[in-house]
CSV table of C-alpha atoms and ligand atoms in Angstrom, one decimal:
chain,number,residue,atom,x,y,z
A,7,UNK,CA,-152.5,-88.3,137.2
A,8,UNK,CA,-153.3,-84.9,135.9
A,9,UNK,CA,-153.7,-84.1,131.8
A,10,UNK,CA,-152.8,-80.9,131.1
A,11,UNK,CA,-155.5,-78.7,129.8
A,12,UNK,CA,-154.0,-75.2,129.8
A,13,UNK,CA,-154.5,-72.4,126.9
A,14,UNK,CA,-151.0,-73.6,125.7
A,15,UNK,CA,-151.6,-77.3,125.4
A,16,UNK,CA,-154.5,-76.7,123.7
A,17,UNK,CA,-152.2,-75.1,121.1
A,18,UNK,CA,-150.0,-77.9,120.9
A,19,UNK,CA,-153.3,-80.6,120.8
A,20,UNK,CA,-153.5,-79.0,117.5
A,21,UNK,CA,-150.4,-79.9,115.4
A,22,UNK,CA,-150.8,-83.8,117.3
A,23,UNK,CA,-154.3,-83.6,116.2
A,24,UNK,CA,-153.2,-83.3,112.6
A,25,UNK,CA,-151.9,-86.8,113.0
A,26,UNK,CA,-154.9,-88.6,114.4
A,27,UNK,CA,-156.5,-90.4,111.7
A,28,UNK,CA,-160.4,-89.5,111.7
A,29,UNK,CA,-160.7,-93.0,111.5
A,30,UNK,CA,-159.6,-93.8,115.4
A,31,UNK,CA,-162.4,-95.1,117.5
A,32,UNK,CA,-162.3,-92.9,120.5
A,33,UNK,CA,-164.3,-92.9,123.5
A,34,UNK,CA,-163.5,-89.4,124.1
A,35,UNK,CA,-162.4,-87.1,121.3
A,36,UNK,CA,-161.6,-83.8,120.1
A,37,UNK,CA,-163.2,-81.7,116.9
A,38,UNK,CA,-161.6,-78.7,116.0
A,39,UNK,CA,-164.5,-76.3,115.8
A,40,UNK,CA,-162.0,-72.7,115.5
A,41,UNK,CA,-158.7,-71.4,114.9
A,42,UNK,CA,-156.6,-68.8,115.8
A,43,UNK,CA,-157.5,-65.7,118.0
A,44,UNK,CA,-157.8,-62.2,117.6
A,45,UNK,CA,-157.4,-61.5,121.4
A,46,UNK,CA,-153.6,-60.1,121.0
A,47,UNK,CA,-152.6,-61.1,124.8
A,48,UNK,CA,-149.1,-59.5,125.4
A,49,UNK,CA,-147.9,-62.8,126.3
A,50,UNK,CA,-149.3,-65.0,123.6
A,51,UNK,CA,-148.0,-65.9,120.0
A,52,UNK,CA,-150.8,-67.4,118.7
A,53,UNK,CA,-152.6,-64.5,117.3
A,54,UNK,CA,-149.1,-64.3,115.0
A,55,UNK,CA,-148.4,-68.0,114.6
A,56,UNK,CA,-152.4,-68.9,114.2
A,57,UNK,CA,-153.7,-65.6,112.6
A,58,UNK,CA,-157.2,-64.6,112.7
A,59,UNK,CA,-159.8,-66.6,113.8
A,60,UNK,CA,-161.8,-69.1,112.0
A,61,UNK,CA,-164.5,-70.8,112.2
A,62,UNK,CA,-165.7,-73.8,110.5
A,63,UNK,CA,-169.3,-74.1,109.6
A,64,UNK,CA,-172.0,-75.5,111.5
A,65,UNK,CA,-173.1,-78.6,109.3
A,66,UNK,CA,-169.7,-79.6,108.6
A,67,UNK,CA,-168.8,-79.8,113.0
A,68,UNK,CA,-172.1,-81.9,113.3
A,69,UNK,CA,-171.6,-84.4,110.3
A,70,UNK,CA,-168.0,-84.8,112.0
A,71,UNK,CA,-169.2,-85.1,114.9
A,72,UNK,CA,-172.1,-87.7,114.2
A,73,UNK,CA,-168.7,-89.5,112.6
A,74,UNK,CA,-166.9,-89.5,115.6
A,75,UNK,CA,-170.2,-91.0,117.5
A,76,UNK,CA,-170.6,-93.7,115.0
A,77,UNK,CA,-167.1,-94.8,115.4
A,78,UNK,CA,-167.8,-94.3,119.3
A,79,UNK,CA,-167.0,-91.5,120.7
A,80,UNK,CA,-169.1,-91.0,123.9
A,81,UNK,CA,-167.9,-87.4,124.6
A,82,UNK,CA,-166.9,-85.2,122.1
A,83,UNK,CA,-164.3,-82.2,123.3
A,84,UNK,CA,-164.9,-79.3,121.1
A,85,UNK,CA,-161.7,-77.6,120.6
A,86,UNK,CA,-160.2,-73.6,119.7
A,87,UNK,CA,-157.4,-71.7,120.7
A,88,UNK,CA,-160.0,-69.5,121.8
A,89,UNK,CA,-163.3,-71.7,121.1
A,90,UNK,CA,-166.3,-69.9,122.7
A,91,UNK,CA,-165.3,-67.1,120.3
A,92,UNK,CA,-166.7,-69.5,117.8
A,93,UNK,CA,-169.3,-67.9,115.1
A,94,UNK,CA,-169.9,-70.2,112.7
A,95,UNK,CA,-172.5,-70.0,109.4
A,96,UNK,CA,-175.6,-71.9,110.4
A,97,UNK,CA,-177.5,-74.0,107.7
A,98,UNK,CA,-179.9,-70.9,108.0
A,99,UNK,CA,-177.7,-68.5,106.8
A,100,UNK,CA,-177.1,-67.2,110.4
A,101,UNK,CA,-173.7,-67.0,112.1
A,102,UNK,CA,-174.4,-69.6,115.2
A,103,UNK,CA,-172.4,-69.1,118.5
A,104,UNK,CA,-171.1,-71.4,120.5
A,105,UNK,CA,-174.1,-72.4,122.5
A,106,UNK,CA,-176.4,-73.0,119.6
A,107,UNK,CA,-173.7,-75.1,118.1
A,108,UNK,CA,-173.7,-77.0,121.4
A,109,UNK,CA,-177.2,-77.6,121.4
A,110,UNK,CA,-177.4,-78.9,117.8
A,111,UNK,CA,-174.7,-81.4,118.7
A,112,UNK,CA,-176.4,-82.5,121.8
A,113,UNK,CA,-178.9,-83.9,119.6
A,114,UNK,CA,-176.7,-86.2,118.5
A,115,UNK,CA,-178.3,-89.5,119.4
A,116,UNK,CA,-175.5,-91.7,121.4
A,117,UNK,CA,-173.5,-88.8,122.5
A,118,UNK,CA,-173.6,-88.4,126.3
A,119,UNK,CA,-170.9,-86.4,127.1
A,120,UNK,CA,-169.5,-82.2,125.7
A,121,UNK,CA,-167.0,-80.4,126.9
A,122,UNK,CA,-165.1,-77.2,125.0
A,123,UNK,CA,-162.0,-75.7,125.7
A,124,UNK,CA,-160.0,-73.3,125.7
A,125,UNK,CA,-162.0,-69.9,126.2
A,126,UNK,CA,-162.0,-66.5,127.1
A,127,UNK,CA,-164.0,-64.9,130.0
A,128,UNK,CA,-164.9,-61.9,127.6
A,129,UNK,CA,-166.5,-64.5,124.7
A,130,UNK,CA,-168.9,-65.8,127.7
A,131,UNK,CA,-172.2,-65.1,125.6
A,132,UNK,CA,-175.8,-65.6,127.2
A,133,UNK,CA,-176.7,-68.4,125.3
A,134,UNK,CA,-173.7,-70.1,126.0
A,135,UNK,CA,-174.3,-69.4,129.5
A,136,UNK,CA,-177.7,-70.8,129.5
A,137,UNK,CA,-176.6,-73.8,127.9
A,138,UNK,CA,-174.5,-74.8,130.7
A,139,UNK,CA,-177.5,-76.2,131.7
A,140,UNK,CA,-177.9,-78.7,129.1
A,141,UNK,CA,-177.3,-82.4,131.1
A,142,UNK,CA,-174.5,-83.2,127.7
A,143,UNK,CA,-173.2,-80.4,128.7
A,144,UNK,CA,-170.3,-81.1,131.6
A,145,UNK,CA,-170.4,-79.6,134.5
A,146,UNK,CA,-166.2,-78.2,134.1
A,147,UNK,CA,-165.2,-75.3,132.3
A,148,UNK,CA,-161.6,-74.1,131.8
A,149,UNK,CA,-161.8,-70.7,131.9
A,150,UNK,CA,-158.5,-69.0,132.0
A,151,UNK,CA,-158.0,-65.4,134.0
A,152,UNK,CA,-154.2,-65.8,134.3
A,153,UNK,CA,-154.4,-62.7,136.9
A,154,UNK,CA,-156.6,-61.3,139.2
A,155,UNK,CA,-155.0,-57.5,138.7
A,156,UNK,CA,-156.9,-55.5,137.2
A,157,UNK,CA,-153.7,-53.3,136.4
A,158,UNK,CA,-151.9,-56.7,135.0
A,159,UNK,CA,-155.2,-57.3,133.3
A,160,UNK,CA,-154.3,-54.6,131.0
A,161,UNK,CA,-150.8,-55.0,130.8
A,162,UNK,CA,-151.5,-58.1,129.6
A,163,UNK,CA,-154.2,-56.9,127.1
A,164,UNK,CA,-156.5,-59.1,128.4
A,165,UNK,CA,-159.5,-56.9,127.7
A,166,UNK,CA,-161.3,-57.2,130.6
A,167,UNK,CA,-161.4,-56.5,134.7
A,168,UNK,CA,-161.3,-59.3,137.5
A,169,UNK,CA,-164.9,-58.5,138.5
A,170,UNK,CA,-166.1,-59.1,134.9
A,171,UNK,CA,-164.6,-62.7,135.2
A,172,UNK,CA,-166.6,-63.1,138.7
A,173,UNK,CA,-169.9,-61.9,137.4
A,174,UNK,CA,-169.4,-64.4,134.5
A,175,UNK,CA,-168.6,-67.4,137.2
A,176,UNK,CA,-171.4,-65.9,138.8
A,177,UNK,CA,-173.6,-66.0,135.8
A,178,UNK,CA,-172.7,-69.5,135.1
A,179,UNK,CA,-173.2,-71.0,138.7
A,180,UNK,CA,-176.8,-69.5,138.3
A,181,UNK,CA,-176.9,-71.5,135.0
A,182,UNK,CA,-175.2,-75.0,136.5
A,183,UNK,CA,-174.9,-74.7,140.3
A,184,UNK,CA,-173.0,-77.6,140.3
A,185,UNK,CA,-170.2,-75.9,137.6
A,186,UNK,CA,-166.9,-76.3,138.6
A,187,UNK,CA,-164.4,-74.6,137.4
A,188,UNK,CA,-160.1,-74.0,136.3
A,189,UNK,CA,-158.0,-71.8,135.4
A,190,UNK,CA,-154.8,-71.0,134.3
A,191,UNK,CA,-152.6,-68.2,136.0
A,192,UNK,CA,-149.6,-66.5,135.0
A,193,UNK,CA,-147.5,-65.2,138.4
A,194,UNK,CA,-144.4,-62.4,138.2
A,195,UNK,CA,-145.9,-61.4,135.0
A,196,UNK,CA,-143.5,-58.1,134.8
A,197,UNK,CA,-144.4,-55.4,136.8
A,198,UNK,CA,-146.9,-57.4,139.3
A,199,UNK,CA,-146.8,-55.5,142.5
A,200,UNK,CA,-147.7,-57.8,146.0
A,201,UNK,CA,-150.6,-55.8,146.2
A,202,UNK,CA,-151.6,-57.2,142.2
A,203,UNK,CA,-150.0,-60.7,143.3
A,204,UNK,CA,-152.8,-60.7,146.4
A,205,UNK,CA,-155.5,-59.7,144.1
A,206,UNK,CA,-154.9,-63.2,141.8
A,207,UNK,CA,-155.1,-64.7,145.6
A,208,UNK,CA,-158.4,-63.5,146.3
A,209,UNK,CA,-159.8,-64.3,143.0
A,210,UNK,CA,-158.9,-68.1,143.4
A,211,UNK,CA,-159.8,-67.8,147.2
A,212,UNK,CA,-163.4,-65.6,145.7
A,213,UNK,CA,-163.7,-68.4,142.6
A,214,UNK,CA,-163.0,-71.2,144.7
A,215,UNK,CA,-161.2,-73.9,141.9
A,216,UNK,CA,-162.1,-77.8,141.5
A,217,UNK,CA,-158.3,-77.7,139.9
A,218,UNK,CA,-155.9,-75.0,137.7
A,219,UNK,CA,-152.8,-74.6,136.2
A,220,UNK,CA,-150.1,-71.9,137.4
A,221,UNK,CA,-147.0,-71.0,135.8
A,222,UNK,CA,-144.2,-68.6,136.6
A,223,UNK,CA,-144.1,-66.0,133.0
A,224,UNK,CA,-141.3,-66.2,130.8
A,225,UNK,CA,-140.8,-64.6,127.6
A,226,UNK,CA,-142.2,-65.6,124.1
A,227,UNK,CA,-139.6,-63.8,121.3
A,228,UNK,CA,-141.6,-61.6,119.4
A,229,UNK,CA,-144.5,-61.1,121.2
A,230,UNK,CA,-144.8,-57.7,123.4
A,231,UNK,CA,-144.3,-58.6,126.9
A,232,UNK,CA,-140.9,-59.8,125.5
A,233,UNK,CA,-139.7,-56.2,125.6
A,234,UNK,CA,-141.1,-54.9,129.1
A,235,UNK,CA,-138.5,-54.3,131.1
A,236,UNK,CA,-139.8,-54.3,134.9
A,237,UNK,CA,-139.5,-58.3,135.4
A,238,UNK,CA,-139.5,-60.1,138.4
A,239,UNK,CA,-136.7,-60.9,140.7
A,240,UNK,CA,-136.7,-64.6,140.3
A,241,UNK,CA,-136.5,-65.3,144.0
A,242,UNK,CA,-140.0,-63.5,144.3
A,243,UNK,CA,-141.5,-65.4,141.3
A,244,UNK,CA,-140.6,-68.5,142.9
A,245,UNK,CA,-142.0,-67.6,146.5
A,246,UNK,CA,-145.5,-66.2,144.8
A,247,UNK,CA,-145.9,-69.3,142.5
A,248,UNK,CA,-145.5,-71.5,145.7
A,249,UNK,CA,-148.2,-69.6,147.4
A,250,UNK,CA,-150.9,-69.6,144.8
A,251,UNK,CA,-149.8,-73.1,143.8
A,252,UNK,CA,-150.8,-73.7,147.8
A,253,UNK,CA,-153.8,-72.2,148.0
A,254,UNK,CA,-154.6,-74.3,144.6
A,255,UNK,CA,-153.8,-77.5,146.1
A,256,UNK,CA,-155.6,-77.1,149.1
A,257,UNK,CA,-158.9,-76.1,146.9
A,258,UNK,CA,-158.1,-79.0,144.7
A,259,UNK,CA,-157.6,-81.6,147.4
A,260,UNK,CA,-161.0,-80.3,149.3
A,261,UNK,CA,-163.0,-80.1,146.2
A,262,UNK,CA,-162.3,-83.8,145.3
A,263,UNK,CA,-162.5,-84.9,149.2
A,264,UNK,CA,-166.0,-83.4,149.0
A,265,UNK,CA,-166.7,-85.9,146.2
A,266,UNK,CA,-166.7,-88.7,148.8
A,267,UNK,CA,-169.9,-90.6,149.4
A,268,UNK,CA,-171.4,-89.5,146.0
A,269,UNK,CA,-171.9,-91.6,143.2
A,270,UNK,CA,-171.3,-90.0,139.4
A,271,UNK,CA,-170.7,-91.3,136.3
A,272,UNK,CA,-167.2,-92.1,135.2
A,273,UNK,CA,-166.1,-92.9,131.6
A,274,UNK,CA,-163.7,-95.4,131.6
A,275,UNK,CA,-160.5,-94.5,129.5
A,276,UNK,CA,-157.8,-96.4,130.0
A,277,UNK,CA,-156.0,-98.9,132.7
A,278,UNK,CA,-154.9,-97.2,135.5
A,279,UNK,CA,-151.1,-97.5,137.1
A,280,UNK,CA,-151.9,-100.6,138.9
A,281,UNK,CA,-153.2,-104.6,138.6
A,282,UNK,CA,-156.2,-104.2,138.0
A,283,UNK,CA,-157.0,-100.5,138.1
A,284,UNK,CA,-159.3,-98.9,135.6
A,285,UNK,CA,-159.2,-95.1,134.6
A,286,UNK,CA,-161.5,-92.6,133.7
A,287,UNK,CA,-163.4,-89.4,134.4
A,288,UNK,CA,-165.5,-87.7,136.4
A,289,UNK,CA,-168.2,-85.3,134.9
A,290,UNK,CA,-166.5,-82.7,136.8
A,291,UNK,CA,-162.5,-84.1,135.2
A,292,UNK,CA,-161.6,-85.6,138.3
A,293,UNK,CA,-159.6,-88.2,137.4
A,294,UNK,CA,-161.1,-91.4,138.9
A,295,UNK,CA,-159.0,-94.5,139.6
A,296,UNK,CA,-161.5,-97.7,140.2
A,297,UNK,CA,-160.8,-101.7,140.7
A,298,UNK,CA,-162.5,-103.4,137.8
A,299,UNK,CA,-162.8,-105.7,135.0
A,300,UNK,CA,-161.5,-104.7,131.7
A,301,UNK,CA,-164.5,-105.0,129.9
A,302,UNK,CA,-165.6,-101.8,131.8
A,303,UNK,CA,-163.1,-100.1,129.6
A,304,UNK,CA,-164.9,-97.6,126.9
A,305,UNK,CA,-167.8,-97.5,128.6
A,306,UNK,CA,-169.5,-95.1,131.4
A,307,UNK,CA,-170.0,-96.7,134.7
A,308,UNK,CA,-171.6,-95.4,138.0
A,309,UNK,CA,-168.7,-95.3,140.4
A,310,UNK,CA,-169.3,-93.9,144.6
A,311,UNK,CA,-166.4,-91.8,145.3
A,312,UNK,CA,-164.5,-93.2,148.4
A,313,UNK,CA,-161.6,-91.2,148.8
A,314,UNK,CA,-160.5,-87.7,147.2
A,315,UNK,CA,-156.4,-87.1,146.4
A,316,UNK,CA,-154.9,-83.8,145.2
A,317,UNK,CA,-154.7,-84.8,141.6
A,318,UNK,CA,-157.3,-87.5,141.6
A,319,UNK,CA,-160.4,-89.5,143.2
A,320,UNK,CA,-161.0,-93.4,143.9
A,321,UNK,CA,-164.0,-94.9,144.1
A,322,UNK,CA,-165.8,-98.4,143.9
A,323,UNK,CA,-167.8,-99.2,140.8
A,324,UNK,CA,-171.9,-99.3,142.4
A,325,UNK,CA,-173.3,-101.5,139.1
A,326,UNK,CA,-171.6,-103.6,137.0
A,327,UNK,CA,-174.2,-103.0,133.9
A,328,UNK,CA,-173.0,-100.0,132.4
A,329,UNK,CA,-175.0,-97.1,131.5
A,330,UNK,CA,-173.6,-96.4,128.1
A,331,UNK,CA,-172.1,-99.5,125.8
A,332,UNK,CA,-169.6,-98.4,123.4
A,333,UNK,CA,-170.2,-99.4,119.8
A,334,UNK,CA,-169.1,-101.7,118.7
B,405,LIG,S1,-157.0,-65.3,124.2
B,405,LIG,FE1,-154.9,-64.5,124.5
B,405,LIG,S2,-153.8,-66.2,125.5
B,405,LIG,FE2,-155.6,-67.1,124.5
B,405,LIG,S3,-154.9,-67.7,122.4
B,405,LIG,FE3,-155.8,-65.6,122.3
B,405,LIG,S4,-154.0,-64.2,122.5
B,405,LIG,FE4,-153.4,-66.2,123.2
């Protein structure tokens, strides 16, 4: 099973997010830390359906989020359309970033688990860097390049070059060597060349993905792309998209099959597809299918990896008491 976690569904998590009541005990939940984004991709809306960006304040994110704890959330998923641009006023007076906001949070006793998305590579501060290496701090980031080109780069306005987004991988695997990373990649984005096409290949094959998301391009109305007129033949759309989404799967596949033997903590989320299966997550978002009691459910158990899947990992459940309860 794979949950989409792409720029664009964070967008969407928004408007279902207005329907949650704050109320809902939730292992694993989602606080809206920032809105809208000042980034002005060619291909994007949100900067026009979202406006500006906001943040919310720091004191009012960590009261929420010692709500969502006491009603027992385990791992909170801090959440922006473009959330490490996130600059919040501190209760000094300061305007926090993203890191120090992550850091008063991990204080939060009973929280085991952080995780943010969606961000941009050009927001990638130092302190958020470093914090990567707080242990509440999951070892996955989403970080979305959508090309590798640095001549699509700008056509897409995305304000940076493809060596800037290595040295900030690099930065980060300095920070957490065992990061692992996604993306999400936009392929026949009008005017791509083969030669700009194999530079998004070497990225991924230079990155090296645990998972990401690809999509052909197609048009938003109103937003600038809309009106270039070099697009892509779709035959050669399709044939690219096939390639990258090969070279994904195959990263995909061997990151999870190197998973095997190891034993991590999973939090148990919900009943898998069959009797008797239990599902969670891996502190890397491997989705992890095991064979136990429901009772397991809501809590974090150790789990040894036996077999690793394209999409997804099994493994056996190494001791029954679980490391985290939920609350009650
Ligand atoms: S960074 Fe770009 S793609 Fe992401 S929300 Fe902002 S404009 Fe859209």
């Amino acid at each position: 099973e794979k949950i989409n976690e792409t720029e664009f569904d964070v967008i969407a998590k928004f408007d279902n997010l207005q329907k949650i009541p704050t109320t809902e005990n939730k292992i694993s939940s989602y606080l809206t830390i920032q809105e809208g984004c000042d980034k002005f991709c060619t291909f994007c809306v949100v900067p026009y359906t979202r406006g500006s960006e906001y943040s919310r304040t720091v004191q009012g994110i960590v009261d929420e989020a010692k709500r969502l704890v006491d009603n027992g959330a385990l791992e909170i998923c801090l959440l922006g359309q473009n959330v490490n641009a996130f600059h919040g006023e501190g209760p000094d007076g300061k305007i926090w970033g993203l890191g120090r906001l992550i850091q008063a949070i991990a204080d939060i006793d009973g929280l085991e688990r952080i995780r943010y998305t969606t961000s941009h590579p050009r927001d990638m501060d130092d302190e958020l860097i470093e914090t990567h290496a707080h242990p509440k701090l999951m070892p996955f980031l989403h970080l979305p390049v959508q090309s590798g080109s640095d001549r699509i780069l700008k056509a897409m306005n995305r304000k940076h070059k493809a060596d800037l987004y290595r040295e900030v991988i690099e930065k980060l695997r300095k920070s957490r060597p065992d990061l692992a990373f996604s993306s999400d990649f936009i392929v026949a984005f009008p005017g791509e060349t083969e030669e700009d096409f194999e530079d998004t290949m070497q990225l991924v094959r230079d990155v090296n993905y645990a998972s990401a998301y690809s999509f052909k391009y197609s048009p938003r109305p109103g937003t600038p792309a809309a009106n270039m007129q070099n697009l892509i033949r779709p035959d050669i759309a399709d044939e690219r998209l096939a390639r990258l989404q090969g070279l994904i799967n195959e990263q995909q596949l061997a990151f999870n099959q190197q998973s095997v033997g190891l034993t991590m903590p999973v939090l148990i989320e919900r009943k898998g597809k069959r009797e008797g299966q239990l599902s969670g997550r891996s502190p890397y978002f491997q989705s992890v299918n095991i064979q136990g009691n429901e009772r397991l459910m809501d809590t974090i158990v150790n789990v040894k990896i036996t077999e690793g899947f394209a999409n997804s990992v099994t493994g056996d459940v190494v001791l029954q008491e679980t490391i985290s309860e939920a609350k009650a």
